Amino acid sequence: GKWHMGVNCKTRHDHCHHPLNHGFDYFYGMPFTLVNECQGTDDPELAKSLQDTYWFYTQMIILAAFTLVIGKLANLFPVKWKIIICLAICGLLHFVSWFSSYGFTKYWNCILMRNHDITEQPMNLQKTTSNMLKEAIAFIERNKHRPFLLFVSLLHVHTPLITTEKFQGRSRHGLYGDNVEEMDWMVGKLLDVIDKEDLKNTTFIYFASDHGGFLEAHRGNSQLGGWNGIYKGGKGMGGWEGGIRVPGIVRWPGVLPAGTVIDEPTSLMDIYPTVVQLAGGAVPQDRVVDGHTLLPLLRGTVQHSRHEFLFHYCGVSLHAVRWHQKDSGTIWKAHYATPVFQPEGSGACFERGICPCFGDGVTHHDPPLLFNLSHDPSEANPLSADTEPLFDTVMRRIRRAVEEHRKTLTPVPQQLSPYNNMWKPWLQPCCGTFPFCWCHEENNKA
């Protein structure tokens, strides 16, 4: 399914970010993400957020190169031609990135791969659902006689909500509802195969989402990105519950009791240690691993999650901290920064398209906004020292937890810098002779 981690680092074929370079033995899916450009009918999504940035840097770099040329020719200051040429090349790359964002995104970013080979460029969205399903089913059937890990990252229910004709108009909740129903059908097909191959009682299945509804996704008056119920905020907002509180559904007949509801804070970071334990392995002890195995909680051998604190980031910025107070069971959450909604009071960043993580797009809170999620899951009533007798005690404990947490962090290279976001032709996956990157697996076979 959707990998969304990219492919290459230094050359078109080094595959440093590819799933096969990160522990997986087989891959079929999108190495990038699903954007409106892949469908070609909605307003550009990637272009909208990147075009202005590309154009700004293009102007700045070209202006700098032009200034250096004038200074060099007029002998105003010494500068090497090598520096001017490098600046000009950099400016040209930004210009090409700006230009390519207008129409080439579909051909260069909307691709399907099987292992290291590109099978479709651009991908045929009408057949993607059936292709993904066939690949997942074939994987189960190939590996049914031995232990396997199948990670299916569905393109549903991600905008632009690719839905086959069979499911269009099926739901009372518009295109989003249709997309949910098709996803449900796909999951059902996978469960049917597990049952048919008599793997039901030996297969641990975990179904979850990586974030809440994307509130800014609209087409006219239609909400395309889902709905978060009583919870405030949505996807990409750092700390608000609507963006991070999602259900997890677990199935393991014969091992886990059916119908059990566990209302404890867990994290998708818990999947890794859970899978390691299921496979009979041990989590590495030479680093801090933030996740905890879910098995004791699921089996009922413990009553509470091991997550006393959860730290909610937006990019590299810590936006909120959740404290699951063990002695009382109370769940507190402190917001250090929250996005500035546009328009004010709208509950989302409609004017920007997605909420920023820092800068003038966020409000910093000192003291932090504190909520008691046990009584106020909607985060509607921030507490203060005047309204909550435990306010100072809670904030002191959370501050100490943040200090301890920061000691465990290791600096990493900035992945979202302007240079790393710039399109680089020498890294572009291409199934033909660049820039003529067009291919389709069925046509190739024919």
Short mmCIF file of C-alpha atoms in Angstrom, two decimals:
data_model
loop_
_atom_site.label_atom_id
_atom_site.label_comp_id
_atom_site.label_asym_id
_atom_site.label_seq_id
_atom_site.Cartn_x
_atom_site.Cartn_y
_atom_site.Cartn_z
CA GLY A 1 0.00 0.00 0.00
CA LYS A 2 1.03 3.59 0.71
CA TRP A 3 4.65 3.71 1.91
CA HIS A 4 5.01 7.54 1.91
CA MET A 5 8.70 7.39 2.92
CA GLY A 6 10.23 7.98 -0.49
CA VAL A 7 12.76 5.90 -2.39
CA ASN A 8 16.23 7.32 -3.06
CA CYS A 9 18.99 9.32 -1.32
CA LYS A 10 21.85 10.04 -3.72
CA THR A 11 21.09 8.26 -6.99
CA ARG A 12 18.02 7.06 -8.85
CA HIS A 13 18.73 3.44 -7.98
CA ASP A 14 20.12 3.44 -4.43
CA HIS A 15 16.66 2.73 -2.89
CA CYS A 16 17.88 3.86 0.53
CA HIS A 17 14.36 4.73 1.76
CA HIS A 18 12.68 1.75 0.07
CA PRO A 19 10.76 -0.80 2.22
CA LEU A 20 13.19 -3.55 1.16
CA ASN A 21 15.95 -1.52 2.79
CA HIS A 22 14.01 -1.30 6.06
CA GLY A 23 13.27 -4.87 6.99
CA PHE A 24 10.53 -5.86 4.53
CA ASP A 25 11.02 -8.81 2.14
CA TYR A 26 8.37 -7.84 -0.40
CA PHE A 27 6.71 -4.58 -1.41
CA TYR A 28 3.83 -3.58 -3.64
CA GLY A 29 2.37 -0.08 -3.51
CA MET A 30 2.99 3.65 -3.69
CA PRO A 31 6.43 4.81 -2.54
CA PHE A 32 5.04 8.33 -2.10
CA THR A 33 1.61 9.54 -1.01
CA LEU A 34 -1.80 9.94 -2.59
CA VAL A 35 -2.56 13.52 -3.69
CA ASN A 36 -5.27 15.17 -5.79
CA GLU A 37 -2.89 15.35 -8.74
CA CYS A 38 -3.04 11.54 -9.00
CA GLN A 39 -6.72 11.76 -9.91
CA GLY A 40 -6.36 14.85 -12.06
CA THR A 41 -9.90 16.11 -11.44
CA ASP A 42 -9.63 18.05 -8.16
CA ASP A 43 -7.69 21.22 -7.42
CA PRO A 44 -3.94 20.58 -7.20
CA GLU A 45 -2.91 19.65 -3.67
CA LEU A 46 0.86 19.31 -3.75
CA ALA A 47 1.25 22.24 -6.13
CA LYS A 48 -0.84 24.53 -3.96
CA SER A 49 1.45 24.17 -0.96
CA LEU A 50 4.77 24.09 -2.83
CA GLN A 51 4.45 26.45 -5.80
CA ASP A 52 4.78 29.65 -3.78
CA THR A 53 7.78 28.27 -1.86
CA TYR A 54 9.54 27.11 -5.04
CA TRP A 55 8.90 30.46 -6.77
CA PHE A 56 10.12 32.49 -3.76
CA TYR A 57 13.41 30.55 -3.54
CA THR A 58 13.85 30.72 -7.32
CA GLN A 59 13.57 34.52 -7.24
CA MET A 60 15.90 34.87 -4.25
CA ILE A 61 18.61 32.58 -5.67
CA ILE A 62 18.50 34.11 -9.18
CA LEU A 63 18.61 37.61 -7.65
CA ALA A 64 21.63 36.61 -5.55
CA ALA A 65 23.41 35.10 -8.59
CA PHE A 66 22.63 38.19 -10.71
CA THR A 67 23.96 40.48 -7.94
CA LEU A 68 27.19 38.48 -7.72
CA VAL A 69 27.66 38.62 -11.51
CA ILE A 70 27.28 42.42 -11.50
CA GLY A 71 29.65 42.70 -8.53
CA LYS A 72 32.19 40.42 -10.22
CA LEU A 73 32.11 42.26 -13.55
CA ALA A 74 32.29 45.68 -11.87
CA ASN A 75 35.06 44.51 -9.52
CA LEU A 76 32.97 45.56 -6.52
CA PHE A 77 33.88 42.41 -4.54
CA PRO A 78 35.85 39.24 -5.26
CA VAL A 79 33.79 36.12 -5.88
CA LYS A 80 34.61 32.89 -7.69
CA TRP A 81 32.71 31.99 -10.84
CA LYS A 82 32.26 28.51 -9.38
CA ILE A 83 30.03 29.95 -6.61
CA ILE A 84 27.97 31.94 -9.13
CA ILE A 85 27.52 28.87 -11.36
CA CYS A 86 26.45 26.73 -8.38
CA LEU A 87 23.91 29.38 -7.35
CA ALA A 88 22.57 29.55 -10.91
CA ILE A 89 22.19 25.76 -11.07
CA CYS A 90 20.40 25.78 -7.71
CA GLY A 91 18.08 28.50 -8.98
CA LEU A 92 17.40 26.51 -12.14
CA LEU A 93 16.50 23.43 -10.08
CA HIS A 94 14.05 25.44 -7.99
CA PHE A 95 12.58 26.88 -11.21
CA VAL A 96 12.17 23.37 -12.66
CA SER A 97 10.58 22.23 -9.37
CA TRP A 98 8.16 25.16 -9.52
CA PHE A 99 7.38 24.50 -13.19
CA SER A 100 7.01 20.73 -12.76
CA SER A 101 4.54 21.16 -9.88
CA TYR A 102 1.99 22.44 -12.41
CA GLY A 103 1.51 19.20 -14.28
CA PHE A 104 4.19 16.57 -13.98
CA THR A 105 3.33 15.51 -10.42
CA LYS A 106 0.93 12.85 -11.67
CA TYR A 107 3.59 11.26 -13.88
CA TRP A 108 6.48 11.50 -11.44
CA ASN A 109 4.85 11.00 -8.02
CA CYS A 110 1.77 8.84 -8.63
CA ILE A 111 3.47 5.51 -9.27
CA LEU A 112 3.17 1.88 -8.22
CA MET A 113 6.15 -0.37 -7.52
CA ARG A 114 6.65 -4.07 -6.98
CA ASN A 115 9.85 -4.46 -4.98
CA HIS A 116 12.37 -2.24 -6.86
CA ASP A 117 10.48 -2.26 -10.18
CA ILE A 118 7.97 0.39 -11.26
CA THR A 119 4.80 -1.33 -12.52
CA GLU A 120 2.68 1.74 -13.32
CA GLN A 121 3.72 5.31 -14.05
CA PRO A 122 1.32 7.04 -13.66
CA MET A 123 -0.81 4.60 -11.70
CA ASN A 124 -4.24 3.57 -12.99
CA LEU A 125 -6.50 4.57 -10.10
CA GLN A 126 -9.46 2.62 -11.51
CA LYS A 127 -7.58 -0.63 -10.89
CA THR A 128 -5.56 0.23 -7.81
CA THR A 129 -8.10 -1.18 -5.35
CA SER A 130 -8.27 -4.57 -7.08
CA ASN A 131 -4.49 -4.63 -7.58
CA MET A 132 -3.80 -3.99 -3.87
CA LEU A 133 -6.32 -6.64 -2.86
CA LYS A 134 -4.91 -9.26 -5.26
CA GLU A 135 -1.37 -8.62 -4.02
CA ALA A 136 -2.34 -8.92 -0.34
CA ILE A 137 -4.35 -12.11 -0.91
CA ALA A 138 -1.55 -13.64 -2.99
CA PHE A 139 0.93 -12.82 -0.20
CA ILE A 140 -1.21 -14.62 2.40
CA GLU A 141 -1.60 -17.66 0.15
CA ARG A 142 2.16 -17.79 -0.56
CA ASN A 143 3.06 -17.63 3.12
CA LYS A 144 0.21 -19.55 4.78
CA HIS A 145 2.46 -22.43 5.87
CA ARG A 146 4.90 -20.24 7.82
CA PRO A 147 4.81 -17.17 10.08
CA PHE A 148 4.30 -13.92 8.17
CA LEU A 149 3.83 -10.20 8.75
CA LEU A 150 1.45 -8.51 6.31
CA PHE A 151 1.27 -4.72 6.62
CA VAL A 152 -1.54 -3.32 4.45
CA SER A 153 -1.55 0.48 4.27
CA LEU A 154 -4.74 1.20 2.36
CA LEU A 155 -5.13 4.18 0.04
CA HIS A 156 -8.63 4.49 1.55
CA VAL A 157 -9.87 6.75 3.25
CA HIS A 158 -7.29 9.27 2.12
CA THR A 159 -8.20 12.16 -0.17
CA PRO A 160 -8.86 12.27 -3.11
CA LEU A 161 -11.09 9.33 -2.03
CA ILE A 162 -10.52 6.97 -4.95
CA THR A 163 -13.71 4.86 -5.08
CA THR A 164 -14.65 2.30 -7.74
CA GLU A 165 -17.99 2.58 -9.53
CA LYS A 166 -19.40 -0.38 -7.63
CA PHE A 167 -19.32 1.62 -4.37
CA GLN A 168 -20.12 5.11 -5.58
CA GLY A 169 -23.44 6.31 -4.16
CA ARG A 170 -23.75 3.36 -1.77
CA SER A 171 -23.56 5.39 1.44
CA ARG A 172 -25.69 8.15 2.96
CA HIS A 173 -22.51 10.08 3.75
CA GLY A 174 -21.35 11.10 0.30
CA LEU A 175 -18.09 10.13 -1.32
CA TYR A 176 -16.32 9.76 2.04
CA GLY A 177 -18.94 7.27 3.21
CA ASP A 178 -18.64 5.38 -0.11
CA ASN A 179 -14.88 5.20 0.40
CA VAL A 180 -15.30 3.87 3.95
CA GLU A 181 -17.67 1.16 2.68
CA GLU A 182 -15.21 0.09 -0.01
CA MET A 183 -12.41 -0.05 2.59
CA ASP A 184 -14.65 -2.16 4.83
CA TRP A 185 -15.29 -4.53 1.91
CA MET A 186 -11.53 -4.82 1.25
CA VAL A 187 -10.82 -5.64 4.91
CA GLY A 188 -13.62 -8.22 4.79
CA LYS A 189 -12.04 -9.88 1.76
CA LEU A 190 -8.71 -10.18 3.59
CA LEU A 191 -10.41 -11.66 6.66
CA ASP A 192 -12.23 -14.14 4.41
CA VAL A 193 -8.89 -15.40 3.07
CA ILE A 194 -7.51 -15.75 6.62
CA ASP A 195 -10.59 -17.80 7.54
CA LYS A 196 -10.56 -19.86 4.32
CA GLU A 197 -6.91 -20.83 4.82
CA ASP A 198 -7.68 -21.89 8.42
CA LEU A 199 -5.41 -19.19 9.85
CA LYS A 200 -8.04 -17.47 12.00
CA ASN A 201 -6.90 -18.78 15.39
CA THR A 202 -3.20 -18.27 14.69
CA THR A 203 -3.33 -14.77 13.20
CA PHE A 204 -3.15 -11.55 15.22
CA ILE A 205 -4.95 -8.75 13.30
CA TYR A 206 -4.76 -5.09 14.28
CA PHE A 207 -6.80 -2.46 12.43
CA ALA A 208 -6.26 1.24 13.12
CA SER A 209 -5.85 4.66 11.54
CA ASP A 210 -2.74 6.83 11.62
CA HIS A 211 -4.69 10.03 12.35
CA GLY A 212 -8.12 11.56 12.71
CA GLY A 213 -10.23 13.21 10.02
CA PHE A 214 -8.72 15.82 7.68
CA LEU A 215 -11.07 18.74 8.38
CA GLU A 216 -9.70 21.11 5.73
CA ALA A 217 -10.45 18.69 2.86
CA HIS A 218 -13.54 20.05 1.12
CA ARG A 219 -15.12 20.09 -2.32
CA GLY A 220 -17.72 22.83 -2.28
CA ASN A 221 -19.86 22.11 0.78
CA SER A 222 -18.86 18.44 0.91
CA GLN A 223 -16.54 17.29 3.69
CA LEU A 224 -14.00 14.91 2.15
CA GLY A 225 -11.72 14.18 5.07
CA GLY A 226 -13.97 12.54 7.64
CA TRP A 227 -15.49 13.68 10.93
CA ASN A 228 -14.07 13.58 14.44
CA GLY A 229 -17.25 13.65 16.52
CA ILE A 230 -16.94 15.38 19.87
CA TYR A 231 -13.16 15.67 19.57
CA LYS A 232 -11.54 19.00 18.77
CA GLY A 233 -9.28 19.53 15.74
CA GLY A 234 -8.11 17.06 13.13
CA LYS A 235 -5.23 15.71 11.07
CA GLY A 236 -1.93 17.56 11.24
CA MET A 237 -2.76 19.65 14.32
CA GLY A 238 -0.17 18.35 16.74
CA GLY A 239 -2.08 17.81 19.97
CA TRP A 240 -5.86 18.20 19.66
CA GLU A 241 -7.74 14.95 20.26
CA GLY A 242 -9.51 15.01 16.89
CA GLY A 243 -6.21 14.50 15.10
CA ILE A 244 -4.71 11.77 17.26
CA ARG A 245 -7.47 9.83 19.04
CA VAL A 246 -8.39 6.88 16.82
CA PRO A 247 -9.86 3.46 17.61
CA GLY A 248 -7.86 0.26 17.39
CA ILE A 249 -9.65 -3.01 16.59
CA VAL A 250 -7.93 -6.30 17.42
CA ARG A 251 -8.91 -9.83 16.32
CA TRP A 252 -7.32 -13.06 17.53
CA PRO A 253 -9.98 -15.75 18.12
CA GLY A 254 -9.14 -18.40 20.68
CA VAL A 255 -6.57 -16.16 22.36
CA LEU A 256 -8.23 -12.80 23.00
CA PRO A 257 -11.79 -12.65 24.41
CA ALA A 258 -14.34 -11.24 21.97
CA GLY A 259 -16.32 -8.08 22.68
CA THR A 260 -13.83 -6.61 25.15
CA VAL A 261 -13.50 -2.80 25.21
CA ILE A 262 -10.26 -1.34 26.59
CA ASP A 263 -10.33 2.37 27.34
CA GLU A 264 -6.63 3.01 27.88
CA PRO A 265 -4.17 5.31 26.07
CA THR A 266 -2.00 3.33 23.66
CA SER A 267 0.00 4.35 20.61
CA LEU A 268 0.81 3.16 17.12
CA MET A 269 4.38 3.07 18.44
CA ASP A 270 3.20 -0.02 20.33
CA ILE A 271 2.85 -2.05 17.13
CA TYR A 272 6.60 -2.62 16.83
CA PRO A 273 7.22 -4.13 20.30
CA THR A 274 3.96 -6.10 20.02
CA VAL A 275 5.04 -7.68 16.73
CA VAL A 276 8.52 -8.38 18.12
CA GLN A 277 7.00 -10.22 21.10
CA LEU A 278 4.62 -12.19 18.87
CA ALA A 279 7.60 -13.28 16.76
CA GLY A 280 9.51 -14.43 19.83
CA GLY A 281 12.11 -11.69 19.58
CA ALA A 282 13.41 -9.04 21.95
CA VAL A 283 13.22 -5.27 21.58
CA PRO A 284 16.73 -3.70 21.30
CA GLN A 285 18.07 -2.55 24.66
CA ASP A 286 20.69 -0.12 23.29
CA ARG A 287 18.20 2.69 22.67
CA VAL A 288 15.01 4.20 24.06
CA VAL A 289 11.97 2.55 22.47
CA ASP A 290 8.84 4.62 23.12
CA GLY A 291 6.34 1.84 22.41
CA HIS A 292 5.21 -1.00 24.71
CA THR A 293 3.80 -4.40 23.80
CA LEU A 294 0.00 -4.47 23.82
CA LEU A 295 -0.32 -8.17 24.64
CA PRO A 296 -0.56 -7.92 28.48
CA LEU A 297 -3.28 -5.27 28.13
CA LEU A 298 -5.16 -7.27 25.49
CA ARG A 299 -4.93 -10.53 27.44
CA GLY A 300 -6.11 -8.85 30.63
CA THR A 301 -2.99 -9.64 32.67
CA VAL A 302 -2.63 -5.91 33.35
CA GLN A 303 -5.42 -3.36 33.68
CA HIS A 304 -3.59 -0.20 32.67
CA SER A 305 -1.44 0.92 29.75
CA ARG A 306 2.29 1.27 30.42
CA HIS A 307 2.14 4.75 28.83
CA GLU A 308 2.19 7.10 31.78
CA PHE A 309 3.15 9.96 29.45
CA LEU A 310 2.62 10.45 25.72
CA PHE A 311 4.33 13.32 23.90
CA HIS A 312 2.47 14.75 20.92
CA TYR A 313 4.59 16.45 18.27
CA CYS A 314 3.81 18.55 15.22
CA GLY A 315 6.92 18.20 13.08
CA VAL A 316 9.85 18.76 15.44
CA SER A 317 7.79 20.90 17.83
CA LEU A 318 6.35 19.44 21.03
CA HIS A 319 2.74 20.63 21.08
CA ALA A 320 1.13 18.64 23.88
CA VAL A 321 1.78 16.12 26.67
CA ARG A 322 -0.68 13.54 27.98
CA TRP A 323 -0.35 12.23 31.56
CA HIS A 324 -2.19 9.07 32.53
CA GLN A 325 -2.15 9.44 36.31
CA LYS A 326 -1.76 5.88 37.60
CA ASP A 327 -3.05 6.32 41.14
CA SER A 328 -6.33 8.00 40.15
CA GLY A 329 -6.80 6.93 36.52
CA THR A 330 -7.25 10.59 35.54
CA ILE A 331 -5.91 11.64 32.14
CA TRP A 332 -4.51 15.16 31.92
CA LYS A 333 -3.28 16.91 28.80
CA ALA A 334 -1.20 20.08 28.61
CA HIS A 335 -0.96 22.05 25.34
CA TYR A 336 2.23 24.07 24.88
CA ALA A 337 1.23 25.22 21.39
CA THR A 338 -2.00 25.10 19.39
CA PRO A 339 -2.71 26.00 15.74
CA VAL A 340 -4.34 29.32 14.90
CA PHE A 341 -7.66 28.41 13.29
CA GLN A 342 -8.61 30.31 10.13
CA PRO A 343 -11.24 31.72 10.16
CA GLU A 344 -11.13 32.23 13.91
CA GLY A 345 -13.35 29.79 15.76
CA SER A 346 -13.79 27.56 12.69
CA GLY A 347 -12.04 24.58 14.29
CA ALA A 348 -9.59 24.13 11.41
CA CYS A 349 -7.06 25.96 9.21
CA PHE A 350 -9.28 26.34 6.14
CA GLU A 351 -7.43 29.33 4.68
CA ARG A 352 -4.03 27.57 4.80
CA GLY A 353 -5.28 24.13 3.78
CA ILE A 354 -3.40 22.48 6.65
CA CYS A 355 -2.28 23.78 10.04
CA PRO A 356 1.39 24.76 10.43
CA CYS A 357 3.57 23.44 13.25
CA PHE A 358 5.43 26.62 14.15
CA GLY A 359 5.75 30.34 13.37
CA ASP A 360 2.85 32.76 13.23
CA GLY A 361 0.47 29.87 12.53
CA VAL A 362 0.57 28.64 16.12
CA THR A 363 -0.15 30.14 19.54
CA HIS A 364 2.29 29.35 22.36
CA HIS A 365 0.78 28.98 25.83
CA ASP A 366 2.59 29.90 29.05
CA PRO A 367 1.29 28.46 31.27
CA PRO A 368 0.14 25.62 29.01
CA LEU A 369 -3.55 24.96 28.41
CA LEU A 370 -4.48 22.12 30.77
CA PHE A 371 -7.46 19.81 30.27
CA ASN A 372 -8.84 16.92 32.28
CA LEU A 373 -9.66 14.50 29.46
CA SER A 374 -11.44 12.16 31.85
CA HIS A 375 -14.17 14.78 32.33
CA ASP A 376 -13.64 17.00 29.27
CA PRO A 377 -12.70 14.82 26.25
CA SER A 378 -13.78 17.64 23.90
CA GLU A 379 -11.09 19.92 25.35
CA ALA A 380 -13.60 22.72 25.68
CA ASN A 381 -12.75 24.02 29.17
CA PRO A 382 -9.08 24.80 29.90
CA LEU A 383 -8.25 24.65 33.59
CA SER A 384 -6.30 27.17 35.66
CA ALA A 385 -4.91 27.48 39.17
CA ASP A 386 -8.18 29.20 40.13
CA THR A 387 -10.46 26.45 38.82
CA GLU A 388 -8.34 23.33 39.48
CA PRO A 389 -6.69 22.79 42.91
CA LEU A 390 -4.21 20.29 41.37
CA PHE A 391 -3.15 22.63 38.55
CA ASP A 392 0.33 23.46 39.90
CA THR A 393 1.02 19.87 41.00
CA VAL A 394 0.01 18.46 37.60
CA MET A 395 2.04 21.04 35.67
CA ARG A 396 5.15 20.40 37.78
CA ARG A 397 4.92 16.66 37.11
CA ILE A 398 4.41 17.19 33.38
CA ARG A 399 7.35 19.63 33.19
CA ARG A 400 9.58 17.05 34.87
CA ALA A 401 8.42 14.38 32.42
CA VAL A 402 9.24 16.65 29.46
CA GLU A 403 12.75 17.26 30.83
CA GLU A 404 13.31 13.51 31.25
CA HIS A 405 11.91 12.83 27.77
CA ARG A 406 14.18 15.40 26.09
CA LYS A 407 17.26 13.73 27.58
CA THR A 408 16.40 10.61 25.55
CA LEU A 409 16.23 12.42 22.20
CA THR A 410 18.99 12.16 19.62
CA PRO A 411 19.35 14.96 17.01
CA VAL A 412 18.69 13.86 13.44
CA PRO A 413 19.13 15.61 10.06
CA GLN A 414 16.27 17.95 9.15
CA GLN A 415 14.25 15.96 6.63
CA LEU A 416 11.83 18.74 5.67
CA SER A 417 14.35 21.45 4.84
CA PRO A 418 13.85 23.47 1.60
CA TYR A 419 16.69 21.54 -0.06
CA ASN A 420 15.20 18.17 0.84
CA ASN A 421 11.79 19.25 -0.44
CA MET A 422 13.24 20.41 -3.75
CA TRP A 423 12.63 18.11 -6.70
CA LYS A 424 15.88 16.45 -7.82
CA PRO A 425 15.79 14.86 -11.28
CA TRP A 426 18.69 12.51 -10.45
CA LEU A 427 16.54 10.90 -7.69
CA GLN A 428 13.32 10.62 -9.70
CA PRO A 429 12.10 7.00 -10.05
CA CYS A 430 11.53 6.43 -13.75
CA CYS A 431 10.53 3.29 -15.64
CA GLY A 432 11.62 4.67 -19.02
CA THR A 433 14.33 7.02 -20.26
CA PHE A 434 14.11 10.14 -18.11
CA PRO A 435 12.11 12.39 -18.47
CA PHE A 436 9.86 10.09 -20.54
CA CYS A 437 8.61 8.07 -17.58
CA TRP A 438 5.54 6.20 -18.74
CA CYS A 439 4.79 2.51 -18.32
CA HIS A 440 2.01 0.12 -17.42
CA GLU A 441 2.54 -3.45 -16.30
CA GLU A 442 -0.27 -4.91 -18.43
CA ASN A 443 1.00 -3.13 -21.51
CA ASN A 444 4.53 -4.36 -20.78
CA LYS A 445 3.30 -7.95 -20.51
CA ALA A 446 1.32 -7.59 -23.74
#
